[in-house]
Amino acid sequence: PLGLTVQCAAGNITTTASTTTPTADEMVTWSESMLAQYQQGAVISIPQWAKAIVRKFKDGQGRFLWADGLGGAPSTLFNFPVYVDNYLLQSAGNTFALMLNPQCATIFRRGNFEIRPMYEVYAPNGQIGFLGFERFDFIVTDKNGLTALVLHA
């Protein structure tokens, strides 16, 4: 797997001044770095630790930039749905947040589907359990549909 940040076009990466947290202005610059025709349907992906930081950002009138989702809808940031992805690492030089238009990526299967019987766990009850595993990955087919906010190294 390549990872998303390395699939990002050079002009679509915004680097923060700080090694630990972006400013609200840097977040706005990053959110506007995606070309307008790719913004429709785009989503934001951030790790849990970054969510705790971003939820505190306010605009010039004291309103929070983060809007909690209601009724099962995802929370939003700059009117983009936000999803938590804890595979983004917390350290300088790593990605703080990603914005991706899913229509610009292709999902594909890596390897074969595996299924294994689990006799030992369920045998005392006269049952058999099964464990299935399949790995997926995706590749960005149009790099203009991906932007990254990266912490300064």
mmCIF file of C-alpha atoms in Angstrom:
data_model
loop_
_atom_site.group_PDB
_atom_site.id
_atom_site.type_symbol
_atom_site.label_atom_id
_atom_site.label_comp_id
_atom_site.label_asym_id
_atom_site.label_seq_id
_atom_site.Cartn_x
_atom_site.Cartn_y
_atom_site.Cartn_z
ATOM 1 C CA PRO A 1 0.000 0.000 0.000
ATOM 2 C CA LEU A 2 1.250 3.440 -0.904
ATOM 3 C CA GLY A 3 -0.573 5.539 1.650
ATOM 4 C CA LEU A 4 -2.539 8.593 0.703
ATOM 5 C CA THR A 5 -0.080 11.403 1.367
ATOM 6 C CA VAL A 6 2.471 10.098 -1.158
ATOM 7 C CA GLN A 7 -0.291 9.948 -3.786
ATOM 8 C CA CYS A 8 -1.036 13.652 -3.319
ATOM 9 C CA ALA A 9 0.017 16.083 -6.068
ATOM 10 C CA ALA A 10 2.845 18.392 -4.945
ATOM 11 C CA GLY A 11 0.662 21.505 -5.209
ATOM 12 C CA ASN A 12 -2.043 19.934 -3.030
ATOM 13 C CA ILE A 13 0.041 19.619 0.139
ATOM 14 C CA THR A 14 -0.208 22.387 2.746
ATOM 15 C CA THR A 15 2.534 22.315 5.395
ATOM 16 C CA THR A 16 1.956 23.892 8.793
ATOM 17 C CA ALA A 17 4.407 26.268 10.470
ATOM 18 C CA SER A 18 4.203 24.255 13.713
ATOM 19 C CA THR A 19 5.379 20.687 14.258
ATOM 20 C CA THR A 20 2.433 19.897 16.560
ATOM 21 C CA THR A 21 -0.736 21.687 15.458
ATOM 22 C CA PRO A 22 -2.059 23.810 12.588
ATOM 23 C CA THR A 23 -3.648 27.204 13.014
ATOM 24 C CA ALA A 24 -7.242 27.867 11.979
ATOM 25 C CA ASP A 25 -5.901 29.990 9.089
ATOM 26 C CA GLU A 26 -3.761 27.076 7.859
ATOM 27 C CA MET A 27 -6.812 24.812 8.023
ATOM 28 C CA VAL A 28 -8.792 27.288 5.874
ATOM 29 C CA THR A 29 -5.941 27.563 3.349
ATOM 30 C CA TRP A 30 -5.734 23.766 3.174
ATOM 31 C CA SER A 31 -9.502 23.292 2.803
ATOM 32 C CA GLU A 32 -9.526 25.731 -0.128
ATOM 33 C CA SER A 33 -6.519 24.138 -1.843
ATOM 34 C CA MET A 34 -8.690 21.543 -3.594
ATOM 35 C CA LEU A 35 -9.943 22.734 -6.969
ATOM 36 C CA ALA A 36 -13.632 23.695 -6.902
ATOM 37 C CA GLN A 37 -14.728 20.980 -9.349
ATOM 38 C CA TYR A 38 -13.381 18.305 -6.951
ATOM 39 C CA GLN A 39 -14.950 19.681 -3.769
ATOM 40 C CA GLN A 40 -18.459 18.330 -4.450
ATOM 41 C CA GLY A 41 -18.618 15.028 -2.564
ATOM 42 C CA ALA A 42 -15.215 15.418 -0.867
ATOM 43 C CA VAL A 43 -14.708 14.197 2.715
ATOM 44 C CA ILE A 44 -12.149 15.012 5.405
ATOM 45 C CA SER A 45 -10.227 12.331 7.270
ATOM 46 C CA ILE A 46 -8.445 13.115 10.554
ATOM 47 C CA PRO A 47 -7.122 11.056 13.475
ATOM 48 C CA GLN A 48 -8.794 11.239 16.894
ATOM 49 C CA TRP A 49 -5.976 13.324 18.418
ATOM 50 C CA ALA A 50 -6.380 15.920 15.648
ATOM 51 C CA LYS A 51 -10.138 15.987 16.127
ATOM 52 C CA ALA A 52 -9.594 17.138 19.711
ATOM 53 C CA ILE A 53 -7.559 20.089 18.404
ATOM 54 C CA VAL A 54 -9.792 21.048 15.459
ATOM 55 C CA ARG A 55 -12.998 21.028 17.530
ATOM 56 C CA LYS A 56 -11.666 24.039 19.472
ATOM 57 C CA PHE A 57 -11.091 26.273 16.416
ATOM 58 C CA LYS A 58 -13.386 29.311 16.130
ATOM 59 C CA ASP A 59 -14.016 31.903 13.462
ATOM 60 C CA GLY A 60 -13.636 35.667 13.959
ATOM 61 C CA GLN A 61 -17.113 35.855 15.530
ATOM 62 C CA GLY A 62 -16.406 33.160 18.125
ATOM 63 C CA ARG A 63 -18.365 30.380 16.359
ATOM 64 C CA PHE A 64 -16.884 26.909 16.249
ATOM 65 C CA LEU A 65 -15.726 25.734 12.804
ATOM 66 C CA TRP A 66 -16.615 22.141 13.733
ATOM 67 C CA ALA A 67 -20.294 21.157 13.536
ATOM 68 C CA ASP A 68 -21.428 17.966 15.268
ATOM 69 C CA GLY A 69 -23.444 15.586 13.126
ATOM 70 C CA LEU A 70 -27.029 14.894 14.142
ATOM 71 C CA GLY A 71 -29.140 11.765 13.700
ATOM 72 C CA GLY A 72 -26.269 9.560 12.530
ATOM 73 C CA ALA A 73 -24.896 12.116 10.057
ATOM 74 C CA PRO A 74 -21.144 12.732 10.217
ATOM 75 C CA SER A 75 -19.733 15.850 11.826
ATOM 76 C CA THR A 76 -18.593 18.544 9.410
ATOM 77 C CA LEU A 77 -15.692 20.948 9.070
ATOM 78 C CA PHE A 78 -16.005 23.703 6.446
ATOM 79 C CA ASN A 79 -19.218 21.891 5.381
ATOM 80 C CA PHE A 80 -17.287 18.717 4.469
ATOM 81 C CA PRO A 81 -18.160 15.449 6.283
ATOM 82 C CA VAL A 82 -15.392 14.403 8.702
ATOM 83 C CA TYR A 83 -14.395 10.793 9.401
ATOM 84 C CA VAL A 84 -11.891 9.646 12.033
ATOM 85 C CA ASP A 85 -8.911 7.636 10.739
ATOM 86 C CA ASN A 86 -6.477 6.656 13.464
ATOM 87 C CA TYR A 87 -3.913 5.342 10.978
ATOM 88 C CA LEU A 88 -2.602 8.881 10.472
ATOM 89 C CA LEU A 89 0.408 9.177 12.798
ATOM 90 C CA GLN A 90 0.969 11.906 15.376
ATOM 91 C CA SER A 91 4.404 13.368 14.771
ATOM 92 C CA ALA A 92 6.183 16.158 12.921
ATOM 93 C CA GLY A 93 6.325 15.584 9.180
ATOM 94 C CA ASN A 94 3.223 13.396 9.193
ATOM 95 C CA THR A 95 -0.244 14.060 7.874
ATOM 96 C CA PHE A 96 -2.618 15.953 10.167
ATOM 97 C CA ALA A 97 -5.647 15.715 7.880
ATOM 98 C CA LEU A 98 -6.673 14.613 4.400
ATOM 99 C CA MET A 99 -9.461 15.743 2.095
ATOM 100 C CA LEU A 100 -10.436 13.244 -0.586
ATOM 101 C CA ASN A 101 -13.085 13.113 -3.269
ATOM 102 C CA PRO A 102 -13.951 9.380 -3.369
ATOM 103 C CA GLN A 103 -14.812 9.648 -7.075
ATOM 104 C CA CYS A 104 -11.077 10.209 -7.703
ATOM 105 C CA ALA A 105 -9.999 6.863 -6.242
ATOM 106 C CA THR A 106 -10.376 3.212 -7.180
ATOM 107 C CA ILE A 107 -10.828 0.524 -4.538
ATOM 108 C CA PHE A 108 -9.269 -2.836 -5.282
ATOM 109 C CA ARG A 109 -8.699 -6.138 -3.585
ATOM 110 C CA ARG A 110 -5.271 -7.137 -2.257
ATOM 111 C CA GLY A 111 -4.877 -10.894 -2.082
ATOM 112 C CA ASN A 112 -7.519 -13.565 -1.722
ATOM 113 C CA PHE A 113 -10.355 -13.935 0.736
ATOM 114 C CA GLU A 114 -9.339 -16.235 3.569
ATOM 115 C CA ILE A 115 -11.675 -18.165 5.810
ATOM 116 C CA ARG A 116 -10.598 -20.308 8.760
ATOM 117 C CA PRO A 117 -12.673 -22.568 10.977
ATOM 118 C CA MET A 118 -12.329 -21.978 14.713
ATOM 119 C CA TYR A 119 -13.035 -25.364 16.278
ATOM 120 C CA GLU A 120 -11.354 -24.853 19.648
ATOM 121 C CA VAL A 121 -13.310 -21.809 20.754
ATOM 122 C CA TYR A 122 -16.779 -23.126 19.985
ATOM 123 C CA ALA A 123 -16.351 -26.931 20.296
ATOM 124 C CA PRO A 124 -17.508 -27.112 23.957
ATOM 125 C CA ASN A 125 -20.899 -25.796 22.804
ATOM 126 C CA GLY A 126 -21.138 -28.107 19.796
ATOM 127 C CA GLN A 127 -20.562 -25.223 17.398
ATOM 128 C CA ILE A 128 -18.016 -24.168 14.802
ATOM 129 C CA GLY A 129 -16.973 -20.544 14.302
ATOM 130 C CA PHE A 130 -15.431 -19.059 11.197
ATOM 131 C CA LEU A 131 -13.008 -16.181 10.794
ATOM 132 C CA GLY A 132 -12.882 -14.386 7.452
ATOM 133 C CA PHE A 133 -10.231 -11.940 6.286
ATOM 134 C CA GLU A 134 -9.944 -9.838 3.151
ATOM 135 C CA ARG A 135 -7.670 -6.880 2.530
ATOM 136 C CA PHE A 136 -8.579 -3.882 0.374
ATOM 137 C CA ASP A 137 -6.601 -0.890 -0.745
ATOM 138 C CA PHE A 138 -7.198 2.014 -3.062
ATOM 139 C CA ILE A 139 -5.255 4.118 -5.458
ATOM 140 C CA VAL A 140 -5.928 7.743 -6.283
ATOM 141 C CA THR A 141 -6.762 7.932 -9.993
ATOM 142 C CA ASP A 142 -6.954 11.735 -10.156
ATOM 143 C CA LYS A 143 -4.489 13.449 -7.810
ATOM 144 C CA ASN A 144 -6.399 16.740 -7.978
ATOM 145 C CA GLY A 145 -9.085 15.084 -5.846
ATOM 146 C CA LEU A 146 -6.764 14.709 -2.838
ATOM 147 C CA THR A 147 -5.221 17.340 -0.564
ATOM 148 C CA ALA A 148 -3.133 16.889 2.575
ATOM 149 C CA LEU A 149 -2.381 19.060 5.586
ATOM 150 C CA VAL A 150 1.055 18.002 6.837
ATOM 151 C CA LEU A 151 2.726 19.005 10.095
ATOM 152 C CA HIS A 152 6.059 20.797 9.613
ATOM 153 C CA ALA A 153 9.021 18.435 10.025
#
